[in-house]
């Protein structure tokens, strides 16, 4: 079983990337929850790719992508282990 949507949304909020992902997916602004169902269905790789997809070119983008991917994956994996 995977992490619930509300926990995933809260994790992204804590990482301060929820608004960026929402807007990248077409939300009107960072508080617009209309894309949250899509976000809930995305895995860690898709979330990070969505966040940084338009920011490529910055020298630190690779480190940011890797760090966020690892942090999200770790949280999702721990949650999955706890649900078993």
PDB file of N, CA, C and O in Angstrom:
ATOM      1  N   UNK A   1       0.847  -1.182   0.000  1.00  0.00           N
ATOM      2  CA  UNK A   1       0.000   0.000   0.000  1.00  0.00           C
ATOM      3  C   UNK A   1       0.888   1.240   0.000  1.00  0.00           C
ATOM      4  O   UNK A   1       1.939   1.256   0.601  1.00  0.00           O
ATOM      5  N   UNK A   2       0.465   2.261  -0.661  1.00  0.00           N
ATOM      6  CA  UNK A   2       1.285   3.471  -0.769  1.00  0.00           C
ATOM      7  C   UNK A   2       0.848   4.523   0.243  1.00  0.00           C
ATOM      8  O   UNK A   2      -0.198   4.413   0.880  1.00  0.00           O
ATOM      9  N   UNK A   3       1.670   5.546   0.353  1.00  0.00           N
ATOM     10  CA  UNK A   3       1.379   6.652   1.259  1.00  0.00           C
ATOM     11  C   UNK A   3       0.076   7.327   0.840  1.00  0.00           C
ATOM     12  O   UNK A   3      -0.235   7.395  -0.342  1.00  0.00           O
ATOM     13  N   UNK A   4      -0.699   7.783   1.782  1.00  0.00           N
ATOM     14  CA  UNK A   4      -1.961   8.441   1.457  1.00  0.00           C
ATOM     15  C   UNK A   4      -1.699   9.812   0.880  1.00  0.00           C
ATOM     16  O   UNK A   4      -0.672  10.423   1.118  1.00  0.00           O
ATOM     17  N   UNK A   5      -2.664  10.281   0.109  1.00  0.00           N
ATOM     18  CA  UNK A   5      -2.526  11.581  -0.537  1.00  0.00           C
ATOM     19  C   UNK A   5      -2.265  12.701   0.436  1.00  0.00           C
ATOM     20  O   UNK A   5      -1.393  13.532   0.216  1.00  0.00           O
ATOM     21  N   UNK A   6      -2.998  12.745   1.522  1.00  0.00           N
ATOM     22  CA  UNK A   6      -2.819  13.850   2.453  1.00  0.00           C
ATOM     23  C   UNK A   6      -1.414  13.851   3.052  1.00  0.00           C
ATOM     24  O   UNK A   6      -0.831  14.915   3.259  1.00  0.00           O
ATOM     25  N   UNK A   7      -0.840  12.692   3.305  1.00  0.00           N
ATOM     26  CA  UNK A   7       0.529  12.630   3.817  1.00  0.00           C
ATOM     27  C   UNK A   7       1.527  13.060   2.751  1.00  0.00           C
ATOM     28  O   UNK A   7       2.509  13.730   3.047  1.00  0.00           O
ATOM     29  N   UNK A   8       1.281  12.669   1.505  1.00  0.00           N
ATOM     30  CA  UNK A   8       2.168  13.065   0.419  1.00  0.00           C
ATOM     31  C   UNK A   8       2.108  14.574   0.229  1.00  0.00           C
ATOM     32  O   UNK A   8       3.141  15.238   0.107  1.00  0.00           O
ATOM     33  N   UNK A   9       0.897  15.136   0.219  1.00  0.00           N
ATOM     34  CA  UNK A   9       0.722  16.583   0.063  1.00  0.00           C
ATOM     35  C   UNK A   9       1.430  17.305   1.213  1.00  0.00           C
ATOM     36  O   UNK A   9       2.138  18.296   0.998  1.00  0.00           O
ATOM     37  N   UNK A  10       1.285  16.803   2.401  1.00  0.00           N
ATOM     38  CA  UNK A  10       1.923  17.434   3.564  1.00  0.00           C
ATOM     39  C   UNK A  10       3.449  17.361   3.467  1.00  0.00           C
ATOM     40  O   UNK A  10       4.147  18.324   3.788  1.00  0.00           O
ATOM     41  N   UNK A  11       3.982  16.240   3.012  1.00  0.00           N
ATOM     42  CA  UNK A  11       5.431  16.098   2.829  1.00  0.00           C
ATOM     43  C   UNK A  11       5.936  17.126   1.821  1.00  0.00           C
ATOM     44  O   UNK A  11       6.929  17.806   2.071  1.00  0.00           O
ATOM     45  N   UNK A  12       5.254  17.255   0.709  1.00  0.00           N
ATOM     46  CA  UNK A  12       5.663  18.231  -0.315  1.00  0.00           C
ATOM     47  C   UNK A  12       5.572  19.652   0.213  1.00  0.00           C
ATOM     48  O   UNK A  12       6.411  20.493  -0.101  1.00  0.00           O
ATOM     49  N   UNK A  13       4.560  19.907   1.044  1.00  0.00           N
ATOM     50  CA  UNK A  13       4.437  21.233   1.666  1.00  0.00           C
ATOM     51  C   UNK A  13       5.623  21.491   2.591  1.00  0.00           C
ATOM     52  O   UNK A  13       6.221  22.568   2.568  1.00  0.00           O
ATOM     53  N   UNK A  14       5.978  20.502   3.397  1.00  0.00           N
ATOM     54  CA  UNK A  14       7.118  20.640   4.314  1.00  0.00           C
ATOM     55  C   UNK A  14       8.423  20.867   3.544  1.00  0.00           C
ATOM     56  O   UNK A  14       9.297  21.603   4.014  1.00  0.00           O
ATOM     57  N   UNK A  15       8.557  20.249   2.385  1.00  0.00           N
ATOM     58  CA  UNK A  15       9.748  20.413   1.550  1.00  0.00           C
ATOM     59  C   UNK A  15       9.698  21.718   0.746  1.00  0.00           C
ATOM     60  O   UNK A  15      10.643  22.047   0.046  1.00  0.00           O
ATOM     61  N   UNK A  16       8.611  22.431   0.864  1.00  0.00           N
ATOM     62  CA  UNK A  16       8.382  23.716   0.187  1.00  0.00           C
ATOM     63  C   UNK A  16       8.414  23.603  -1.337  1.00  0.00           C
ATOM     64  O   UNK A  16       8.907  24.490  -2.033  1.00  0.00           O
ATOM     65  N   UNK A  17       7.862  22.497  -1.846  1.00  0.00           N
ATOM     66  CA  UNK A  17       7.775  22.336  -3.295  1.00  0.00           C
ATOM     67  C   UNK A  17       6.348  22.105  -3.783  1.00  0.00           C
ATOM     68  O   UNK A  17       6.116  22.012  -4.983  1.00  0.00           O
ATOM     69  N   UNK A  18       5.395  22.033  -2.873  1.00  0.00           N
ATOM     70  CA  UNK A  18       4.019  21.750  -3.258  1.00  0.00           C
ATOM     71  C   UNK A  18       3.467  22.800  -4.217  1.00  0.00           C
ATOM     72  O   UNK A  18       2.894  22.466  -5.255  1.00  0.00           O
ATOM     73  N   UNK A  19       3.635  24.063  -3.895  1.00  0.00           N
ATOM     74  CA  UNK A  19       3.117  25.133  -4.746  1.00  0.00           C
ATOM     75  C   UNK A  19       3.710  25.102  -6.141  1.00  0.00           C
ATOM     76  O   UNK A  19       2.998  25.287  -7.134  1.00  0.00           O
ATOM     77  N   UNK A  20       5.010  24.862  -6.228  1.00  0.00           N
ATOM     78  CA  UNK A  20       5.672  24.788  -7.532  1.00  0.00           C
ATOM     79  C   UNK A  20       5.107  23.643  -8.376  1.00  0.00           C
ATOM     80  O   UNK A  20       4.870  23.799  -9.574  1.00  0.00           O
ATOM     81  N   UNK A  21       4.920  22.491  -7.752  1.00  0.00           N
ATOM     82  CA  UNK A  21       4.385  21.334  -8.474  1.00  0.00           C
ATOM     83  C   UNK A  21       2.956  21.614  -8.910  1.00  0.00           C
ATOM     84  O   UNK A  21       2.578  21.332 -10.053  1.00  0.00           O
ATOM     85  N   UNK A  22       2.136  22.170  -8.014  1.00  0.00           N
ATOM     86  CA  UNK A  22       0.757  22.508  -8.374  1.00  0.00           C
ATOM     87  C   UNK A  22       0.721  23.429  -9.594  1.00  0.00           C
ATOM     88  O   UNK A  22      -0.017  23.193 -10.546  1.00  0.00           O
ATOM     89  N   UNK A  23       1.524  24.490  -9.555  1.00  0.00           N
ATOM     90  CA  UNK A  23       1.515  25.453 -10.653  1.00  0.00           C
ATOM     91  C   UNK A  23       2.060  24.842 -11.940  1.00  0.00           C
ATOM     92  O   UNK A  23       1.549  25.121 -13.030  1.00  0.00           O
ATOM     93  N   UNK A  24       3.080  24.025 -11.840  1.00  0.00           N
ATOM     94  CA  UNK A  24       3.652  23.363 -13.013  1.00  0.00           C
ATOM     95  C   UNK A  24       2.612  22.481 -13.685  1.00  0.00           C
ATOM     96  O   UNK A  24       2.584  22.342 -14.915  1.00  0.00           O
ATOM     97  N   UNK A  25       1.703  21.901 -12.889  1.00  0.00           N
ATOM     98  CA  UNK A  25       0.651  21.037 -13.421  1.00  0.00           C
ATOM     99  C   UNK A  25      -0.559  21.827 -13.913  1.00  0.00           C
ATOM    100  O   UNK A  25      -1.522  21.245 -14.393  1.00  0.00           O
ATOM    101  N   UNK A  26      -0.525  23.154 -13.771  1.00  0.00           N
ATOM    102  CA  UNK A  26      -1.594  23.976 -14.321  1.00  0.00           C
ATOM    103  C   UNK A  26      -2.524  24.625 -13.316  1.00  0.00           C
ATOM    104  O   UNK A  26      -3.524  25.228 -13.704  1.00  0.00           O
ATOM    105  N   UNK A  27      -2.220  24.510 -12.030  1.00  0.00           N
ATOM    106  CA  UNK A  27      -3.044  25.174 -11.022  1.00  0.00           C
ATOM    107  C   UNK A  27      -2.922  26.689 -11.168  1.00  0.00           C
ATOM    108  O   UNK A  27      -1.912  27.196 -11.668  1.00  0.00           O
ATOM    109  N   UNK A  28      -3.940  27.414 -10.749  1.00  0.00           N
ATOM    110  CA  UNK A  28      -3.942  28.878 -10.862  1.00  0.00           C
ATOM    111  C   UNK A  28      -2.882  29.536 -10.001  1.00  0.00           C
ATOM    112  O   UNK A  28      -2.336  30.576 -10.358  1.00  0.00           O
ATOM    113  N   UNK A  29      -2.607  28.946  -8.839  1.00  0.00           N
ATOM    114  CA  UNK A  29      -1.592  29.472  -7.931  1.00  0.00           C
ATOM    115  C   UNK A  29      -1.181  28.357  -6.980  1.00  0.00           C
ATOM    116  O   UNK A  29      -1.711  27.250  -7.051  1.00  0.00           O
ATOM    117  N   UNK A  30      -0.257  28.655  -6.081  1.00  0.00           N
ATOM    118  CA  UNK A  30       0.293  27.614  -5.196  1.00  0.00           C
ATOM    119  C   UNK A  30      -0.713  27.053  -4.204  1.00  0.00           C
ATOM    120  O   UNK A  30      -0.530  25.964  -3.686  1.00  0.00           O
ATOM    121  N   UNK A  31      -1.808  27.760  -3.956  1.00  0.00           N
ATOM    122  CA  UNK A  31      -2.815  27.289  -3.009  1.00  0.00           C
ATOM    123  C   UNK A  31      -3.979  26.561  -3.689  1.00  0.00           C
ATOM    124  O   UNK A  31      -4.818  25.984  -3.026  1.00  0.00           O
ATOM    125  N   UNK A  32      -4.008  26.578  -5.014  1.00  0.00           N
ATOM    126  CA  UNK A  32      -5.056  25.924  -5.798  1.00  0.00           C
ATOM    127  C   UNK A  32      -4.891  24.410  -5.699  1.00  0.00           C
ATOM    128  O   UNK A  32      -3.910  23.850  -6.180  1.00  0.00           O
ATOM    129  N   UNK A  33      -5.848  23.732  -5.069  1.00  0.00           N
ATOM    130  CA  UNK A  33      -5.766  22.293  -4.818  1.00  0.00           C
ATOM    131  C   UNK A  33      -6.317  21.441  -5.958  1.00  0.00           C
ATOM    132  O   UNK A  33      -6.399  20.225  -5.831  1.00  0.00           O
ATOM    133  N   UNK A  34      -6.658  22.066  -7.076  1.00  0.00           N
ATOM    134  CA  UNK A  34      -7.318  21.337  -8.163  1.00  0.00           C
ATOM    135  C   UNK A  34      -6.442  20.252  -8.793  1.00  0.00           C
ATOM    136  O   UNK A  34      -6.963  19.343  -9.435  1.00  0.00           O
ATOM    137  N   UNK A  35      -5.154  20.301  -8.619  1.00  0.00           N
ATOM    138  CA  UNK A  35      -4.247  19.302  -9.203  1.00  0.00           C
ATOM    139  C   UNK A  35      -3.766  18.272  -8.181  1.00  0.00           C
ATOM    140  O   UNK A  35      -2.933  17.422  -8.485  1.00  0.00           O
ATOM    141  N   UNK A  36      -4.280  18.334  -6.972  1.00  0.00           N
ATOM    142  CA  UNK A  36      -3.797  17.443  -5.913  1.00  0.00           C
ATOM    143  C   UNK A  36      -4.058  15.967  -6.203  1.00  0.00           C
ATOM    144  O   UNK A  36      -3.254  15.117  -5.833  1.00  0.00           O
ATOM    145  N   UNK A  37      -5.159  15.637  -6.884  1.00  0.00           N
ATOM    146  CA  UNK A  37      -5.414  14.228  -7.217  1.00  0.00           C
ATOM    147  C   UNK A  37      -4.317  13.701  -8.142  1.00  0.00           C
ATOM    148  O   UNK A  37      -3.865  12.556  -7.992  1.00  0.00           O
ATOM    149  N   UNK A  38      -3.872  14.523  -9.067  1.00  0.00           N
ATOM    150  CA  UNK A  38      -2.773  14.133  -9.951  1.00  0.00           C
ATOM    151  C   UNK A  38      -1.498  13.963  -9.147  1.00  0.00           C
ATOM    152  O   UNK A  38      -0.770  12.979  -9.324  1.00  0.00           O
ATOM    153  N   UNK A  39      -1.232  14.910  -8.256  1.00  0.00           N
ATOM    154  CA  UNK A  39      -0.036  14.845  -7.415  1.00  0.00           C
ATOM    155  C   UNK A  39      -0.045  13.568  -6.580  1.00  0.00           C
ATOM    156  O   UNK A  39       0.973  12.893  -6.451  1.00  0.00           O
ATOM    157  N   UNK A  40      -1.187  13.213  -6.040  1.00  0.00           N
ATOM    158  CA  UNK A  40      -1.302  12.019  -5.200  1.00  0.00           C
ATOM    159  C   UNK A  40      -0.974  10.742  -5.965  1.00  0.00           C
ATOM    160  O   UNK A  40      -0.499   9.768  -5.385  1.00  0.00           O
ATOM    161  N   UNK A  41      -1.183  10.760  -7.279  1.00  0.00           N
ATOM    162  CA  UNK A  41      -0.917   9.556  -8.077  1.00  0.00           C
ATOM    163  C   UNK A  41       0.523   9.481  -8.589  1.00  0.00           C
ATOM    164  O   UNK A  41       0.917   8.485  -9.180  1.00  0.00           O
ATOM    165  N   UNK A  42       1.309  10.518  -8.353  1.00  0.00           N
ATOM    166  CA  UNK A  42       2.684  10.580  -8.865  1.00  0.00           C
ATOM    167  C   UNK A  42       3.669   9.923  -7.901  1.00  0.00           C
ATOM    168  O   UNK A  42       3.484  10.005  -6.690  1.00  0.00           O
ATOM    169  N   UNK A  43       4.706   9.292  -8.463  1.00  0.00           N
ATOM    170  CA  UNK A  43       5.754   8.736  -7.607  1.00  0.00           C
ATOM    171  C   UNK A  43       6.835   9.801  -7.379  1.00  0.00           C
ATOM    172  O   UNK A  43       6.773  10.896  -7.939  1.00  0.00           O
ATOM    173  N   UNK A  44       7.813   9.480  -6.556  1.00  0.00           N
ATOM    174  CA  UNK A  44       8.853  10.447  -6.187  1.00  0.00           C
ATOM    175  C   UNK A  44       9.598  10.971  -7.407  1.00  0.00           C
ATOM    176  O   UNK A  44       9.873  12.170  -7.510  1.00  0.00           O
ATOM    177  N   UNK A  45       9.911  10.103  -8.332  1.00  0.00           N
ATOM    178  CA  UNK A  45      10.643  10.516  -9.532  1.00  0.00           C
ATOM    179  C   UNK A  45       9.838  11.515 -10.350  1.00  0.00           C
ATOM    180  O   UNK A  45      10.359  12.517 -10.831  1.00  0.00           O
ATOM    181  N   UNK A  46       8.549  11.258 -10.509  1.00  0.00           N
ATOM    182  CA  UNK A  46       7.680  12.170 -11.251  1.00  0.00           C
ATOM    183  C   UNK A  46       7.535  13.514 -10.539  1.00  0.00           C
ATOM    184  O   UNK A  46       7.508  14.564 -11.185  1.00  0.00           O
ATOM    185  N   UNK A  47       7.454  13.475  -9.218  1.00  0.00           N
ATOM    186  CA  UNK A  47       7.325  14.720  -8.448  1.00  0.00           C
ATOM    187  C   UNK A  47       8.555  15.610  -8.622  1.00  0.00           C
ATOM    188  O   UNK A  47       8.441  16.805  -8.871  1.00  0.00           O
ATOM    189  N   UNK A  48       9.732  15.011  -8.512  1.00  0.00           N
ATOM    190  CA  UNK A  48      10.963  15.797  -8.643  1.00  0.00           C
ATOM    191  C   UNK A  48      11.131  16.287 -10.076  1.00  0.00           C
ATOM    192  O   UNK A  48      11.506  17.438 -10.305  1.00  0.00           O
ATOM    193  N   UNK A  49      10.829  15.448 -11.042  1.00  0.00           N
ATOM    194  CA  UNK A  49      10.937  15.860 -12.441  1.00  0.00           C
ATOM    195  C   UNK A  49       9.986  17.017 -12.735  1.00  0.00           C
ATOM    196  O   UNK A  49      10.346  17.956 -13.457  1.00  0.00           O
ATOM    197  N   UNK A  50       8.804  16.982 -12.162  1.00  0.00           N
ATOM    198  CA  UNK A  50       7.839  18.066 -12.353  1.00  0.00           C
ATOM    199  C   UNK A  50       8.345  19.348 -11.727  1.00  0.00           C
ATOM    200  O   UNK A  50       8.265  20.421 -12.328  1.00  0.00           O
ATOM    201  N   UNK A  51       8.897  19.258 -10.534  1.00  0.00           N
ATOM    202  CA  UNK A  51       9.408  20.438  -9.834  1.00  0.00           C
ATOM    203  C   UNK A  51      10.545  21.104 -10.607  1.00  0.00           C
ATOM    204  O   UNK A  51      10.578  22.313 -10.789  1.00  0.00           O
ATOM    205  N   UNK A  52      11.506  20.309 -11.073  1.00  0.00           N
ATOM    206  CA  UNK A  52      12.711  20.876 -11.669  1.00  0.00           C
ATOM    207  C   UNK A  52      12.738  20.853 -13.192  1.00  0.00           C
ATOM    208  O   UNK A  52      13.718  21.297 -13.794  1.00  0.00           O
ATOM    209  N   UNK A  53      11.695  20.388 -13.813  1.00  0.00           N
ATOM    210  CA  UNK A  53      11.675  20.249 -15.259  1.00  0.00           C
ATOM    211  C   UNK A  53      11.963  21.526 -16.023  1.00  0.00           C
ATOM    212  O   UNK A  53      12.553  21.495 -17.092  1.00  0.00           O
ATOM    213  N   UNK A  54      11.570  22.647 -15.485  1.00  0.00           N
ATOM    214  CA  UNK A  54      11.786  23.917 -16.190  1.00  0.00           C
ATOM    215  C   UNK A  54      12.959  24.702 -15.635  1.00  0.00           C
ATOM    216  O   UNK A  54      13.285  25.783 -16.126  1.00  0.00           O
ATOM    217  N   UNK A  55      13.653  24.183 -14.649  1.00  0.00           N
ATOM    218  CA  UNK A  55      14.765  24.907 -14.033  1.00  0.00           C
ATOM    219  C   UNK A  55      16.137  24.401 -14.473  1.00  0.00           C
ATOM    220  O   UNK A  55      17.147  24.842 -13.959  1.00  0.00           O
ATOM    221  N   UNK A  56      16.186  23.478 -15.402  1.00  0.00           N
ATOM    222  CA  UNK A  56      17.469  22.926 -15.824  1.00  0.00           C
ATOM    223  C   UNK A  56      18.382  24.036 -16.339  1.00  0.00           C
ATOM    224  O   UNK A  56      17.959  24.983 -16.957  1.00  0.00           O
ATOM    225  N   UNK A  57      19.641  23.895 -16.097  1.00  0.00           N
ATOM    226  CA  UNK A  57      20.603  24.889 -16.517  1.00  0.00           C
ATOM    227  C   UNK A  57      21.340  25.504 -15.342  1.00  0.00           C
ATOM    228  O   UNK A  57      22.458  25.951 -15.472  1.00  0.00           O
ATOM    229  N   UNK A  58      20.724  25.520 -14.191  1.00  0.00           N
ATOM    230  CA  UNK A  58      21.364  26.001 -12.968  1.00  0.00           C
ATOM    231  C   UNK A  58      22.384  24.947 -12.535  1.00  0.00           C
ATOM    232  O   UNK A  58      22.093  23.749 -12.562  1.00  0.00           O
ATOM    233  N   UNK A  59      23.565  25.375 -12.133  1.00  0.00           N
ATOM    234  CA  UNK A  59      24.607  24.428 -11.759  1.00  0.00           C
ATOM    235  C   UNK A  59      24.221  23.501 -10.617  1.00  0.00           C
ATOM    236  O   UNK A  59      24.726  22.396 -10.507  1.00  0.00           O
ATOM    237  N   UNK A  60      23.324  23.925  -9.763  1.00  0.00           N
ATOM    238  CA  UNK A  60      22.969  23.102  -8.596  1.00  0.00           C
ATOM    239  C   UNK A  60      21.746  22.227  -8.831  1.00  0.00           C
ATOM    240  O   UNK A  60      21.354  21.480  -7.940  1.00  0.00           O
ATOM    241  N   UNK A  61      21.153  22.269 -10.000  1.00  0.00           N
ATOM    242  CA  UNK A  61      19.914  21.520 -10.213  1.00  0.00           C
ATOM    243  C   UNK A  61      20.086  20.023  -9.992  1.00  0.00           C
ATOM    244  O   UNK A  61      19.208  19.373  -9.437  1.00  0.00           O
ATOM    245  N   UNK A  62      21.183  19.469 -10.417  1.00  0.00           N
ATOM    246  CA  UNK A  62      21.395  18.033 -10.252  1.00  0.00           C
ATOM    247  C   UNK A  62      21.404  17.610  -8.798  1.00  0.00           C
ATOM    248  O   UNK A  62      20.784  16.606  -8.432  1.00  0.00           O
ATOM    249  N   UNK A  63      22.065  18.404  -7.968  1.00  0.00           N
ATOM    250  CA  UNK A  63      22.095  18.075  -6.539  1.00  0.00           C
ATOM    251  C   UNK A  63      20.717  18.218  -5.915  1.00  0.00           C
ATOM    252  O   UNK A  63      20.315  17.396  -5.097  1.00  0.00           O
ATOM    253  N   UNK A  64      20.009  19.241  -6.297  1.00  0.00           N
ATOM    254  CA  UNK A  64      18.650  19.437  -5.773  1.00  0.00           C
ATOM    255  C   UNK A  64      17.739  18.274  -6.141  1.00  0.00           C
ATOM    256  O   UNK A  64      16.987  17.771  -5.310  1.00  0.00           O
ATOM    257  N   UNK A  65      17.810  17.840  -7.398  1.00  0.00           N
ATOM    258  CA  UNK A  65      16.972  16.734  -7.849  1.00  0.00           C
ATOM    259  C   UNK A  65      17.298  15.463  -7.067  1.00  0.00           C
ATOM    260  O   UNK A  65      16.404  14.787  -6.553  1.00  0.00           O
ATOM    261  N   UNK A  66      18.561  15.153  -6.977  1.00  0.00           N
ATOM    262  CA  UNK A  66      18.966  13.932  -6.271  1.00  0.00           C
ATOM    263  C   UNK A  66      18.563  13.987  -4.802  1.00  0.00           C
ATOM    264  O   UNK A  66      17.984  13.041  -4.272  1.00  0.00           O
ATOM    265  N   UNK A  67      18.846  15.086  -4.135  1.00  0.00           N
ATOM    266  CA  UNK A  67      18.523  15.212  -2.709  1.00  0.00           C
ATOM    267  C   UNK A  67      17.027  15.091  -2.451  1.00  0.00           C
ATOM    268  O   UNK A  67      16.603  14.387  -1.534  1.00  0.00           O
ATOM    269  N   UNK A  68      16.222  15.771  -3.256  1.00  0.00           N
ATOM    270  CA  UNK A  68      14.779  15.684  -3.075  1.00  0.00           C
ATOM    271  C   UNK A  68      14.255  14.296  -3.396  1.00  0.00           C
ATOM    272  O   UNK A  68      13.407  13.762  -2.686  1.00  0.00           O
ATOM    273  N   UNK A  69      14.748  13.698  -4.458  1.00  0.00           N
ATOM    274  CA  UNK A  69      14.319  12.352  -4.810  1.00  0.00           C
ATOM    275  C   UNK A  69      14.608  11.380  -3.666  1.00  0.00           C
ATOM    276  O   UNK A  69      13.756  10.596  -3.268  1.00  0.00           O
ATOM    277  N   UNK A  70      15.816  11.444  -3.132  1.00  0.00           N
ATOM    278  CA  UNK A  70      16.181  10.543  -2.042  1.00  0.00           C
ATOM    279  C   UNK A  70      15.337  10.788  -0.795  1.00  0.00           C
ATOM    280  O   UNK A  70      14.916   9.845  -0.126  1.00  0.00           O
ATOM    281  N   UNK A  71      15.084  12.047  -0.479  1.00  0.00           N
ATOM    282  CA  UNK A  71      14.281  12.362   0.703  1.00  0.00           C
ATOM    283  C   UNK A  71      12.838  11.883   0.536  1.00  0.00           C
ATOM    284  O   UNK A  71      12.277  11.275   1.442  1.00  0.00           O
ATOM    285  N   UNK A  72      12.236  12.148  -0.624  1.00  0.00           N
ATOM    286  CA  UNK A  72      10.861  11.706  -0.868  1.00  0.00           C
ATOM    287  C   UNK A  72      10.800  10.187  -0.884  1.00  0.00           C
ATOM    288  O   UNK A  72       9.918   9.588  -0.253  1.00  0.00           O
ATOM    289  N   UNK A  73      11.731   9.544  -1.572  1.00  0.00           N
ATOM    290  CA  UNK A  73      11.742   8.076  -1.636  1.00  0.00           C
ATOM    291  C   UNK A  73      11.865   7.463  -0.254  1.00  0.00           C
ATOM    292  O   UNK A  73      11.175   6.498   0.075  1.00  0.00           O
ATOM    293  N   UNK A  74      12.754   8.023   0.557  1.00  0.00           N
ATOM    294  CA  UNK A  74      12.949   7.514   1.913  1.00  0.00           C
ATOM    295  C   UNK A  74      11.650   7.605   2.707  1.00  0.00           C
ATOM    296  O   UNK A  74      11.247   6.645   3.363  1.00  0.00           O
ATOM    297  N   UNK A  75      10.996   8.746   2.647  1.00  0.00           N
ATOM    298  CA  UNK A  75       9.743   8.930   3.391  1.00  0.00           C
ATOM    299  C   UNK A  75       8.663   7.972   2.899  1.00  0.00           C
ATOM    300  O   UNK A  75       7.958   7.366   3.701  1.00  0.00           O
ATOM    301  N   UNK A  76       8.528   7.840   1.583  1.00  0.00           N
ATOM    302  CA  UNK A  76       7.511   6.950   1.033  1.00  0.00           C
ATOM    303  C   UNK A  76       7.823   5.490   1.362  1.00  0.00           C
ATOM    304  O   UNK A  76       6.917   4.720   1.696  1.00  0.00           O
ATOM    305  N   UNK A  77       9.095   5.106   1.284  1.00  0.00           N
ATOM    306  CA  UNK A  77       9.484   3.736   1.610  1.00  0.00           C
ATOM    307  C   UNK A  77       9.225   3.419   3.079  1.00  0.00           C
ATOM    308  O   UNK A  77       8.750   2.339   3.416  1.00  0.00           O
ATOM    309  N   UNK A  78       9.548   4.360   3.970  1.00  0.00           N
ATOM    310  CA  UNK A  78       9.307   4.147   5.398  1.00  0.00           C
ATOM    311  C   UNK A  78       7.816   4.004   5.675  1.00  0.00           C
ATOM    312  O   UNK A  78       7.410   3.161   6.464  1.00  0.00           O
ATOM    313  N   UNK A  79       7.004   4.822   5.019  1.00  0.00           N
ATOM    314  CA  UNK A  79       5.568   4.762   5.214  1.00  0.00           C
ATOM    315  C   UNK A  79       5.028   3.413   4.725  1.00  0.00           C
ATOM    316  O   UNK A  79       4.199   2.799   5.371  1.00  0.00           O
ATOM    317  N   UNK A  80       5.529   2.950   3.578  1.00  0.00           N
ATOM    318  CA  UNK A  80       5.097   1.666   3.041  1.00  0.00           C
ATOM    319  C   UNK A  80       5.474   0.530   3.983  1.00  0.00           C
ATOM    320  O   UNK A  80       4.688  -0.399   4.186  1.00  0.00           O
ATOM    321  N   UNK A  81       6.664   0.578   4.576  1.00  0.00           N
ATOM    322  CA  UNK A  81       7.075  -0.465   5.526  1.00  0.00           C
ATOM    323  C   UNK A  81       6.188  -0.463   6.759  1.00  0.00           C
ATOM    324  O   UNK A  81       5.845  -1.508   7.286  1.00  0.00           O
ATOM    325  N   UNK A  82       5.803   0.717   7.223  1.00  0.00           N
ATOM    326  CA  UNK A  82       4.964   0.831   8.412  1.00  0.00           C
ATOM    327  C   UNK A  82       3.558   0.337   8.163  1.00  0.00           C
ATOM    328  O   UNK A  82       2.877  -0.086   9.104  1.00  0.00           O
ATOM    329  N   UNK A  83       3.110   0.350   6.918  1.00  0.00           N
ATOM    330  CA  UNK A  83       1.748  -0.096   6.592  1.00  0.00           C
ATOM    331  C   UNK A  83       1.660  -1.596   6.436  1.00  0.00           C
ATOM    332  O   UNK A  83       0.584  -2.151   6.408  1.00  0.00           O
ATOM    333  N   UNK A  84       2.787  -2.274   6.343  1.00  0.00           N
ATOM    334  CA  UNK A  84       2.774  -3.741   6.141  1.00  0.00           C
ATOM    335  C   UNK A  84       2.494  -4.477   7.404  1.00  0.00           C
ATOM    336  O   UNK A  84       2.636  -4.242   8.458  1.00  0.00           O
TER     337      UNK A  84
END
